[in-house]
PDB file of C-alpha atoms and ligand atoms in Angstrom:
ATOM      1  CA  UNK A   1      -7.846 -14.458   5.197  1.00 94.00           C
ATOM      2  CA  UNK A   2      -7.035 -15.389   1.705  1.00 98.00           C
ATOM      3  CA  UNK A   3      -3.865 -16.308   0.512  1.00 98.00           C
ATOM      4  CA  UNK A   4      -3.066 -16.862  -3.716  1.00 98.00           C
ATOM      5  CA  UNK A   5       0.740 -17.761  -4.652  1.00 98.00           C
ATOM      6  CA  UNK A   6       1.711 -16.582  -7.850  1.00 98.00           C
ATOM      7  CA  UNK A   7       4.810 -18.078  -9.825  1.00 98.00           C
ATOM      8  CA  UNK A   8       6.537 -14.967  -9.520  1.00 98.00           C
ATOM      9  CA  UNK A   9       6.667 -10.933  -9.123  1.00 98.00           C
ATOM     10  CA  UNK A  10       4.841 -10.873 -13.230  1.00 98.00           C
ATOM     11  CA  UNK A  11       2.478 -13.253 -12.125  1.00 98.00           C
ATOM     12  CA  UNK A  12       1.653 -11.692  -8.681  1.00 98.00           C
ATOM     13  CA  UNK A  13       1.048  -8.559 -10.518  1.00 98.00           C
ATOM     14  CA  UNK A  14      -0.936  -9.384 -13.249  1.00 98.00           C
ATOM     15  CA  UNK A  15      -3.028 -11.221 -10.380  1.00 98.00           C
ATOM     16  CA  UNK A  16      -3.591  -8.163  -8.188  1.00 98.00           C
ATOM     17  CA  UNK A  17      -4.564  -6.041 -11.625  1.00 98.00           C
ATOM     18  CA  UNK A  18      -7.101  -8.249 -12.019  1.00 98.00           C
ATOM     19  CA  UNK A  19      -8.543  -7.892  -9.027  1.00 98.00           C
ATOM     20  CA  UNK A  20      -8.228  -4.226  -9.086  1.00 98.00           C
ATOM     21  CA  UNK A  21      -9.179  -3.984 -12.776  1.00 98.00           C
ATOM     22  CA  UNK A  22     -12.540  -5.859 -11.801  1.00 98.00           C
ATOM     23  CA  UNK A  23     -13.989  -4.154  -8.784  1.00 98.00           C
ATOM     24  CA  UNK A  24     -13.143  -0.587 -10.689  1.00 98.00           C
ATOM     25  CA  UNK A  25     -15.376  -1.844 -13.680  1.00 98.00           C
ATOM     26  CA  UNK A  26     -17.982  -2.941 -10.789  1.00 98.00           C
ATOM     27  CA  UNK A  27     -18.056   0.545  -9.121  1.00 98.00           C
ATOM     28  CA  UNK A  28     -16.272   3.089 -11.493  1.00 96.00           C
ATOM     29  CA  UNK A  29     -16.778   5.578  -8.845  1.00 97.00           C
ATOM     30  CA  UNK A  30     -14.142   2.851  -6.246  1.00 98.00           C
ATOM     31  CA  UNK A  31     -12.857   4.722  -3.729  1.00 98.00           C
ATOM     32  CA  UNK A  32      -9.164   3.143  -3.527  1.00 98.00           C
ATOM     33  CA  UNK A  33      -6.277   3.163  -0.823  1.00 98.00           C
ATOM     34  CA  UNK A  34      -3.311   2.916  -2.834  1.00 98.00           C
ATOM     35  CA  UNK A  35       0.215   2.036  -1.749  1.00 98.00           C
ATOM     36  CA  UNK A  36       4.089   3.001  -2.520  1.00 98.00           C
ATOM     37  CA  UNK A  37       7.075   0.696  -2.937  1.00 96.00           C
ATOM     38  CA  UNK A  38       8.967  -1.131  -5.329  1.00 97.00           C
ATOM     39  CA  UNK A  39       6.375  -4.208  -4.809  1.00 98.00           C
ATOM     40  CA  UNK A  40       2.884  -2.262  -6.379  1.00 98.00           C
ATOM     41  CA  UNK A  41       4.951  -1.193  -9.267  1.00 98.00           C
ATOM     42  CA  UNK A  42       4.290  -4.455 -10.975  1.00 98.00           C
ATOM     43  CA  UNK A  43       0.460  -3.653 -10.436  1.00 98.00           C
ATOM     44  CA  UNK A  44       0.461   0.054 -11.453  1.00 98.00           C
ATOM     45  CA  UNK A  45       2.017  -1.227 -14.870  1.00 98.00           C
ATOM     46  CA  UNK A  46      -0.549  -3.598 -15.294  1.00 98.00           C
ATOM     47  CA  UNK A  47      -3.410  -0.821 -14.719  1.00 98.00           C
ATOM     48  CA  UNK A  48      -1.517   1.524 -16.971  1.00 98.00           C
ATOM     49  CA  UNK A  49      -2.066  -1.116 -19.571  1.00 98.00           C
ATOM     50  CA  UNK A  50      -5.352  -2.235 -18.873  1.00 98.00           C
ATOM     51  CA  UNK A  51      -6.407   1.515 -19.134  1.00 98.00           C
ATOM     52  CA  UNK A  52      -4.603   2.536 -22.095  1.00 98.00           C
ATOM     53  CA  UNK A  53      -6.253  -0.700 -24.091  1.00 98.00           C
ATOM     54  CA  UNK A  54      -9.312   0.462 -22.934  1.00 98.00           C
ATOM     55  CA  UNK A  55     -10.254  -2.428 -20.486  1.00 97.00           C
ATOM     56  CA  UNK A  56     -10.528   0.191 -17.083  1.00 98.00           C
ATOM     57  CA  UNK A  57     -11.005   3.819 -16.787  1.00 98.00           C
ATOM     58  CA  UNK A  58     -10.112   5.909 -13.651  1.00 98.00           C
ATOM     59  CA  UNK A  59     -12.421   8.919 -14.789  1.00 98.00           C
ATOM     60  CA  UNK A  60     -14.379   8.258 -11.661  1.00 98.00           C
ATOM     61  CA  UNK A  61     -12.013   6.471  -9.544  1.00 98.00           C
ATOM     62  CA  UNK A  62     -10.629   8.257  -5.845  1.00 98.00           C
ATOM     63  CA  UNK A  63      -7.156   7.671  -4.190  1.00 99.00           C
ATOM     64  CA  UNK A  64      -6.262   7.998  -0.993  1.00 99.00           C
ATOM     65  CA  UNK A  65      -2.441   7.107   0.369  1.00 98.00           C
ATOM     66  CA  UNK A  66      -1.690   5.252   3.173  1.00 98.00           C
ATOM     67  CA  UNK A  67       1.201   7.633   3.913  1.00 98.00           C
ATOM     68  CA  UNK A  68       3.745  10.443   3.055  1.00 98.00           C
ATOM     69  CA  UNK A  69       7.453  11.117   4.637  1.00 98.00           C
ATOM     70  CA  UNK A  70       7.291  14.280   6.815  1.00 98.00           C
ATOM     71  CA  UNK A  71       9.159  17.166   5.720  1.00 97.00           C
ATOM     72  CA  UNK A  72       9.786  16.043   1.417  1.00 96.00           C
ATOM     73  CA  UNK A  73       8.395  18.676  -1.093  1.00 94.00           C
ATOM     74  CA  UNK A  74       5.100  16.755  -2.976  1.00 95.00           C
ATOM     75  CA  UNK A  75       7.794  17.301  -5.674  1.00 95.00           C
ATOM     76  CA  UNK A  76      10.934  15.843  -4.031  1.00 96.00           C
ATOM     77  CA  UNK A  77      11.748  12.337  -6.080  1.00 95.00           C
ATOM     78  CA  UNK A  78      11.643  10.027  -3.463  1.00 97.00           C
ATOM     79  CA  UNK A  79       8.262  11.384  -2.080  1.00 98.00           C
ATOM     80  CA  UNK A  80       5.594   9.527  -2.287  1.00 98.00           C
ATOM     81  CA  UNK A  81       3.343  12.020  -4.226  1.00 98.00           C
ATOM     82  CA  UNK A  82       6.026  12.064  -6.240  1.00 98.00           C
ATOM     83  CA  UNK A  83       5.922   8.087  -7.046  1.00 98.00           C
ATOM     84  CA  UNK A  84       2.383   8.067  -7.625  1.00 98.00           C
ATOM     85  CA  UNK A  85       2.168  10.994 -10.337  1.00 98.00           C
ATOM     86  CA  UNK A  86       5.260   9.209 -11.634  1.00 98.00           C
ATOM     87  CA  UNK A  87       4.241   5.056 -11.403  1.00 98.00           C
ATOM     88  CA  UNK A  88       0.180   5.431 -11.695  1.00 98.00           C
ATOM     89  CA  UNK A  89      -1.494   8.739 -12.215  1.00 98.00           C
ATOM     90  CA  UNK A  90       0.526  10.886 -14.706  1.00 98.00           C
ATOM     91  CA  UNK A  91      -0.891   7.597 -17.159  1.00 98.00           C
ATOM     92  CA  UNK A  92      -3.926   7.059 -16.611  1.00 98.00           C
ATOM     93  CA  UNK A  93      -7.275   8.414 -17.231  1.00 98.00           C
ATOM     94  CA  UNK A  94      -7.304  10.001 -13.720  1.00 98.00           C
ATOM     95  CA  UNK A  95      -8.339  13.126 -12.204  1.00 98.00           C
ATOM     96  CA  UNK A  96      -5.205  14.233 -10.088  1.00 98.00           C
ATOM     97  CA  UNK A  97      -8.244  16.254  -8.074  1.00 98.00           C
ATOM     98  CA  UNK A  98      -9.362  12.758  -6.603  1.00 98.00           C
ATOM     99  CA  UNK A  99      -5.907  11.759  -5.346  1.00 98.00           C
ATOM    100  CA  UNK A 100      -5.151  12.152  -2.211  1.00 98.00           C
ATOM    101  CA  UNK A 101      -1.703  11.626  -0.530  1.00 98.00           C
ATOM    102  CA  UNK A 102      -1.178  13.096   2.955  1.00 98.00           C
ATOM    103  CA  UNK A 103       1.037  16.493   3.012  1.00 98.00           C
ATOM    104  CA  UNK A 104       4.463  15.753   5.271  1.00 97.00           C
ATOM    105  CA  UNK A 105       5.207  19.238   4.577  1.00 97.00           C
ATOM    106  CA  UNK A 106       1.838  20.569   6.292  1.00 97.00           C
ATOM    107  CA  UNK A 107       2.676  23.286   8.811  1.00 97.00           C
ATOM    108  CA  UNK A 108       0.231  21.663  11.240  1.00 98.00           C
ATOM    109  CA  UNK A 109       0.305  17.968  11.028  1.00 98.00           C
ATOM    110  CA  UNK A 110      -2.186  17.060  13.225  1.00 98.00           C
ATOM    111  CA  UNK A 111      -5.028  18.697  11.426  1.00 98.00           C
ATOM    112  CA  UNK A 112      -3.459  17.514   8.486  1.00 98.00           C
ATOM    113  CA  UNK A 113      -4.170  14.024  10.012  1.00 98.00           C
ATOM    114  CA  UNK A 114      -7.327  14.933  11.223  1.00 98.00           C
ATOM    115  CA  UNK A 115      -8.569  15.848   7.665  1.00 98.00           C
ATOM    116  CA  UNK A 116      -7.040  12.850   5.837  1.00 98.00           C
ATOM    117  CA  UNK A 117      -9.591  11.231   7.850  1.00 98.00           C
ATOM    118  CA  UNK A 118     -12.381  13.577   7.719  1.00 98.00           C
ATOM    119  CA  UNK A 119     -11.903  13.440   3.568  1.00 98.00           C
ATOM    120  CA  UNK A 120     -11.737   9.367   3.799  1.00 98.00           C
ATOM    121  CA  UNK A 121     -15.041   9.875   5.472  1.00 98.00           C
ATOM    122  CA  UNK A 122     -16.688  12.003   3.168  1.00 98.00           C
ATOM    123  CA  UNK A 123     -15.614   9.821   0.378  1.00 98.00           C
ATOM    124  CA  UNK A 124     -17.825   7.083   2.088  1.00 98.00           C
ATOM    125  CA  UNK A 125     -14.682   5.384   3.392  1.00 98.00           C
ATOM    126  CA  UNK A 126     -12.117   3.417   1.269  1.00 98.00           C
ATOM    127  CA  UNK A 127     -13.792   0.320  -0.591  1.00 98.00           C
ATOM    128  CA  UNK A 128     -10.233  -1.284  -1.815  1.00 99.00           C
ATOM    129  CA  UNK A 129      -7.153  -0.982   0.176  1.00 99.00           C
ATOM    130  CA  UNK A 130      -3.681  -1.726  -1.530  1.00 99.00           C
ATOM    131  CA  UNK A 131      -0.921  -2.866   0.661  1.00 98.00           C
ATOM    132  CA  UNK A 132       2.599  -3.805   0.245  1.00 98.00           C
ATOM    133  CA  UNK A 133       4.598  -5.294   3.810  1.00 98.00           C
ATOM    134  CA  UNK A 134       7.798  -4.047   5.393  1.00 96.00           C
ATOM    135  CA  UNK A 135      10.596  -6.664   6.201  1.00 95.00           C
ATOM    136  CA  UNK A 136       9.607  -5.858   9.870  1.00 95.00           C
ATOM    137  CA  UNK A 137       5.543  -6.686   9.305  1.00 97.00           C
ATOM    138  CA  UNK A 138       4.958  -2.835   8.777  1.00 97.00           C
ATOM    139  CA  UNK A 139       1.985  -1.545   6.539  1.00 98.00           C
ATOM    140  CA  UNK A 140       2.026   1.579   5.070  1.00 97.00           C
ATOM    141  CA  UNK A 141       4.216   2.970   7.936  1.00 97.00           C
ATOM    142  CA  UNK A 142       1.845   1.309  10.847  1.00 97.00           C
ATOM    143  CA  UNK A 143       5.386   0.368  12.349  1.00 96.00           C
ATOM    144  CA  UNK A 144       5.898  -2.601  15.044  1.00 97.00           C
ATOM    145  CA  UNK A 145       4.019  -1.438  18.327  1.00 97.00           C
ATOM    146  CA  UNK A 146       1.507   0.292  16.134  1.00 96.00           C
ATOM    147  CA  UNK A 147      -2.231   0.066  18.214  1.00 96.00           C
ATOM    148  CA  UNK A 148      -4.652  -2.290  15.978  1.00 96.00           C
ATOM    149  CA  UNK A 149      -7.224   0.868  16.060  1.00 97.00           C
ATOM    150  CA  UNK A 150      -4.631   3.544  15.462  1.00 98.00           C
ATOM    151  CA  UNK A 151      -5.998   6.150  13.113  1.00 98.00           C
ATOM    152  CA  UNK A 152      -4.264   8.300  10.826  1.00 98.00           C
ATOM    153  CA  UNK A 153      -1.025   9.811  12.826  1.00 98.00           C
ATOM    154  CA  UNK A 154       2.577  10.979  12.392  1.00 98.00           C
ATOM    155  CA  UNK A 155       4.756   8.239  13.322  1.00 97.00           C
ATOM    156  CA  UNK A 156       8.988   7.343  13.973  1.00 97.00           C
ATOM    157  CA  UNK A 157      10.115   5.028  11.951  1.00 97.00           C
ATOM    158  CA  UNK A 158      11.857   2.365  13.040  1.00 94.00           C
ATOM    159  CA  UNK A 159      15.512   1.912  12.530  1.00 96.00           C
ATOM    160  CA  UNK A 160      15.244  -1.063  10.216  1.00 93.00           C
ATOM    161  CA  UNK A 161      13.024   0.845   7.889  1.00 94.00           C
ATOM    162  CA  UNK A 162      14.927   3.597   7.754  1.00 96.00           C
ATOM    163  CA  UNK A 163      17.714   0.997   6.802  1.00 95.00           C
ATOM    164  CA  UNK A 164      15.814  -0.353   4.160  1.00 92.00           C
ATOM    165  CA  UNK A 165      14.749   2.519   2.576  1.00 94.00           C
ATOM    166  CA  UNK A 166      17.817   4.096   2.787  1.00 95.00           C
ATOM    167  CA  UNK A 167      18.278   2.232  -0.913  1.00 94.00           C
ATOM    168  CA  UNK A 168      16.386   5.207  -2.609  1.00 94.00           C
ATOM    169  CA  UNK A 169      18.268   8.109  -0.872  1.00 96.00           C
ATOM    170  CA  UNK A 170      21.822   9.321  -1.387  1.00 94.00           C
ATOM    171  CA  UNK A 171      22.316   8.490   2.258  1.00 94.00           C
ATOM    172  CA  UNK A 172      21.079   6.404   5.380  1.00 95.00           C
ATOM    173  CA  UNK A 173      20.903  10.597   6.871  1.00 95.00           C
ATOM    174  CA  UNK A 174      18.572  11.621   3.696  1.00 95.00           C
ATOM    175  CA  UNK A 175      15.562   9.174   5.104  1.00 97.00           C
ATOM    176  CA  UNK A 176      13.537  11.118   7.103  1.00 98.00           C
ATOM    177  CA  UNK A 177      12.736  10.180  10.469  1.00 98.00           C
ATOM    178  CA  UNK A 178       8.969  10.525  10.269  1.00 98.00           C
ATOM    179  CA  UNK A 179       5.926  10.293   8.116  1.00 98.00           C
ATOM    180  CA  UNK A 180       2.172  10.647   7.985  1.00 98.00           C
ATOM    181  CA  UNK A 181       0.726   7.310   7.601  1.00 98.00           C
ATOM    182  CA  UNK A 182      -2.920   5.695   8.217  1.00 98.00           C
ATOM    183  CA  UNK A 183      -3.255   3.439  10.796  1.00 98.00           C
ATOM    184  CA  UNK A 184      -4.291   0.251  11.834  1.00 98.00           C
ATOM    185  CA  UNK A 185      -7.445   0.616  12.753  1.00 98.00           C
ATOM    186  CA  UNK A 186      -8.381   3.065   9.342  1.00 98.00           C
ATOM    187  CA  UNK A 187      -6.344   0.164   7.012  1.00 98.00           C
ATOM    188  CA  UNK A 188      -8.881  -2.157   8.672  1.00 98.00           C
ATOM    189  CA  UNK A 189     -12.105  -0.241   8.114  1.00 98.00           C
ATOM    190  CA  UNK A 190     -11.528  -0.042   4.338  1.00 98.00           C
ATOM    191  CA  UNK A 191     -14.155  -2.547   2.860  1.00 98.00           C
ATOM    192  CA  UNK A 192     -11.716  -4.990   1.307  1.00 98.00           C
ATOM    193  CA  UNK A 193      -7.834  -5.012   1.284  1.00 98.00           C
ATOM    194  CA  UNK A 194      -5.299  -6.448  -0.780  1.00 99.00           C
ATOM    195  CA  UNK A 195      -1.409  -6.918   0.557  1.00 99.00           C
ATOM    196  CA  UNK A 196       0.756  -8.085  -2.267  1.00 99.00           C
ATOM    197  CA  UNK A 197       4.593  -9.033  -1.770  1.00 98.00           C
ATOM    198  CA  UNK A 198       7.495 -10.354  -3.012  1.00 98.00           C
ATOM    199  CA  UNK A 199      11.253 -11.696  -2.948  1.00 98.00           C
ATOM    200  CA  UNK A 200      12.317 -14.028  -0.108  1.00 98.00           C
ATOM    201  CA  UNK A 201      13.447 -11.083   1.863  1.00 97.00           C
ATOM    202  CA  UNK A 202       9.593 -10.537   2.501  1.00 98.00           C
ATOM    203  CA  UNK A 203       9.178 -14.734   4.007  1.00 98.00           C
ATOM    204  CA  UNK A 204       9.317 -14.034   7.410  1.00 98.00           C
ATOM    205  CA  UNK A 205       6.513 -11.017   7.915  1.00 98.00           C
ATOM    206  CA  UNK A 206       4.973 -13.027   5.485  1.00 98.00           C
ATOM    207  CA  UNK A 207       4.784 -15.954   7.537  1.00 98.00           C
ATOM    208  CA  UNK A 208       4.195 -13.859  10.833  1.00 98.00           C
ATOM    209  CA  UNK A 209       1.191 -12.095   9.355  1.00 98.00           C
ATOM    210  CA  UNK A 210      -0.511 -14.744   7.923  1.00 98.00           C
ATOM    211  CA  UNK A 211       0.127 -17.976  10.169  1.00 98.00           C
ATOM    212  CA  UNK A 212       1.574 -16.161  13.691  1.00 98.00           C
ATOM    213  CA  UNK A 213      -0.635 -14.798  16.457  1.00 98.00           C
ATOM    214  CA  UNK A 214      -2.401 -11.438  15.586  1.00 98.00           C
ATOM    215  CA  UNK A 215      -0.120  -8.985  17.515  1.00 98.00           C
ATOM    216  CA  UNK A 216       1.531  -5.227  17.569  1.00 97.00           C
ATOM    217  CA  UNK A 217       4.665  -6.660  16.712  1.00 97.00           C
ATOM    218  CA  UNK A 218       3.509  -7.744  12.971  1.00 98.00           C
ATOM    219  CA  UNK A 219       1.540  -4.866  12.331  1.00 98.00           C
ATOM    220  CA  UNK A 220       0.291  -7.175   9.176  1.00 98.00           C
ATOM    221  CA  UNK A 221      -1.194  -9.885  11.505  1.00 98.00           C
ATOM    222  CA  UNK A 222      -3.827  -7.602  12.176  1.00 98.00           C
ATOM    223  CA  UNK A 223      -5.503  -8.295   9.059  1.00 98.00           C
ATOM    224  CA  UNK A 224      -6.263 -11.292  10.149  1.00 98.00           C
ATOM    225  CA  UNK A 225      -8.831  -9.744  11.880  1.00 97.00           C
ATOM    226  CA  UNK A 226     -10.242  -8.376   8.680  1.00 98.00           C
ATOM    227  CA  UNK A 227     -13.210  -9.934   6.611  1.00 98.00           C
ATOM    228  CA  UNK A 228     -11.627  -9.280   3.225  1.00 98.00           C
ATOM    229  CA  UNK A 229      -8.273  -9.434   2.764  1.00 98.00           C
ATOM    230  CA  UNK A 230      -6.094 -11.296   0.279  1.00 98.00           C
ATOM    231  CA  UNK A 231      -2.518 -11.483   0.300  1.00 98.00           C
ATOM    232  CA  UNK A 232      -1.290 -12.133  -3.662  1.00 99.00           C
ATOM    233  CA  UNK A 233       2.434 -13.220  -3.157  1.00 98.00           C
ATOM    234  CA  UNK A 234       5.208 -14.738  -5.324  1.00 98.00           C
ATOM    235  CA  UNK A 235       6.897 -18.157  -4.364  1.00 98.00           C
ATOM    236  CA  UNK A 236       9.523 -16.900  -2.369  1.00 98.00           C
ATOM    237  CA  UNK A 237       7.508 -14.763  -0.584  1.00 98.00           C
ATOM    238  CA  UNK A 238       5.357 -17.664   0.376  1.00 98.00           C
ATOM    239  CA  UNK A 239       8.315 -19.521   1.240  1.00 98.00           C
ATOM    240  CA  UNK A 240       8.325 -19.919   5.291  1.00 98.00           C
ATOM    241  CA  UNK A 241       4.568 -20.422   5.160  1.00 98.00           C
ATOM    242  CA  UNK A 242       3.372 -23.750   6.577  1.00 98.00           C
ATOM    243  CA  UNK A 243       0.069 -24.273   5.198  1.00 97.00           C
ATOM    244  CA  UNK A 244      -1.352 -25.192   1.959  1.00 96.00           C
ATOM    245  CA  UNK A 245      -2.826 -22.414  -0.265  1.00 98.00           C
ATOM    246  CA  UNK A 246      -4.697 -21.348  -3.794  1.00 96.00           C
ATOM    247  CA  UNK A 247      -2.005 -21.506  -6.405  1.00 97.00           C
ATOM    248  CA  UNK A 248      -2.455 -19.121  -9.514  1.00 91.00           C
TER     249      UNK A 248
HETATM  250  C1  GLP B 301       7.623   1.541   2.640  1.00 65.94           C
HETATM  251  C2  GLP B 301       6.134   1.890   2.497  1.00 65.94           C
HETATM  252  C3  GLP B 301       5.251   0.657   2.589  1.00 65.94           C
HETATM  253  C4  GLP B 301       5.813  -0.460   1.723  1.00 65.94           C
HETATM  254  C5  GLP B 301       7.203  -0.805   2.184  1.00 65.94           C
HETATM  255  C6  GLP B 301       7.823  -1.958   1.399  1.00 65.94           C
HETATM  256  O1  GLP B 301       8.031   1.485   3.965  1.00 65.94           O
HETATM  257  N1  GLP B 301       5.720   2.848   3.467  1.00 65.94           N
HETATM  258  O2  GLP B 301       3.932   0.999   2.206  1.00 65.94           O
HETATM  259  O3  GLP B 301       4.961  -1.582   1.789  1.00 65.94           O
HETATM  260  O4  GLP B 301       8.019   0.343   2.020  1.00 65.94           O
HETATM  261  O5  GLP B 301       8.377  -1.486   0.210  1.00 65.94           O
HETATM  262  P1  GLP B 301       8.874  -2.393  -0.972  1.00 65.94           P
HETATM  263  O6  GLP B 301       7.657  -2.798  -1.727  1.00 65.94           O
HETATM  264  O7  GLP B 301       9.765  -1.503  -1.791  1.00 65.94           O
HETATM  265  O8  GLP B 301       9.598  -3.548  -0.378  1.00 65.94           O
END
């Protein structure tokens, strides 16, 4: 696993756009697993940017989210469809055809699983996966006690998620208890991945997923496992790590 700490959240996400920006001019076609949270946003602007100067086009490029709550409208403002159109797509060069986020409002949300997948497939699987990291070691919303080859699947959220994204509703009640999300096993099949975090707050998964034992507890530790992934984090982030890394 790689590991680059960056000065701080600009630095971080300048970083990651690069790294995006780069493999998109490489493949304009990229098929790319995109993530929500205050931690990509950093990223997105960057993209936005690069795009609008010219540098990288999305004409080509295909999304697929890692997740969606159950039950929000696509256009309820904390829903993650919602985010995207708002932080990414509704600036860029894209074709909203190509992106994908799963639909928490399906009536059947199994098949609605079962054809997030299927799609992923038929888009020759995901070459670049964006991630960001829960407080609790949770990607996308791969929760603690999340199987390393779970596939895409409606899942509880845990109680300390709920707590911390409680920040963005009116109300701890307004978070829903559920979401679609991708799973362990499809975030590791994607051909390359890149986690990015921030803030001290994020240390300690930090630390778990990168220098701990692989295990279900630190859904992130998994990645380990993985033969491409970078994790592009600020200083505090990096903070409770023990090792010596690449500096940017
Ligand atoms: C949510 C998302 C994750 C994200 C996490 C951290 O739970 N499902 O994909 O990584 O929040 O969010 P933030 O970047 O705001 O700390």
């Amino acid at each position: 696993m790689k590991v680059i700490v960056c000065k701080d959240y600009d630095a971080m996400s300048r970083k990651a756009g690069e790294i995006f920006a780069e493999r998109i001019k490489a493949k304009p076609g990229l098929v790319l697993g995109l993530a929500t949270g205050s931690t990509p946003e950093g990223l997105y602007a960057e993209l936005i940017r690069m795009n609008k100067a010219g540098d990288v086009s999305f004409k080509e490029v295909r999304t697929f989210n890692l997740d969606e709550y159950v039950g929000l409208e696509p256009g309820h403002d904390q829903s993650y469809r919602y985010f995207m159109n708002a932080k990414l797509f509704d600036h860029v060069d894209i074709d909203k055809a190509n992106t994908r986020v799963p639909n928490g409002k399906a009536d059947d949300l199994a098949s609605e699983c079962a054809a997030y997948e299927e799609a992923m497939k038929a888009a020759g699987g995901v070459d670049l996966q964006l991630l960001g990291i829960g407080s609790n070691g949770h990607v996308g919303f791969a929760e603690p006690g999340s199987p390393s080859d779970g596939r895409t699947s409606v899942v509880d959220l845990t109680e300390s998620t709920i707590k911390d994204n409680s920040r963005l509703f009116a109300s701890t009640g307004d978070v829903p208890r559920q979401a679609i999300s991708m799973g362990i096993g499809t975030i590791l099949e994607s051909r390359q991945v890149v986690l990015v975090a921030n803030k001290e707050s994020k240390a300690d998964a930090v630390a778990r997923a990168i220098e701990g034992e692989p295990t279900t507890d630190c859904p992130a530790s998994f990645l380990q496992g993985h033969p491409d992934a970078t994790f592009v984090i600020d200083e505090a982030a990096a903070s409770k790590l023990k090792g010596e890394y690449e500096r940017a």
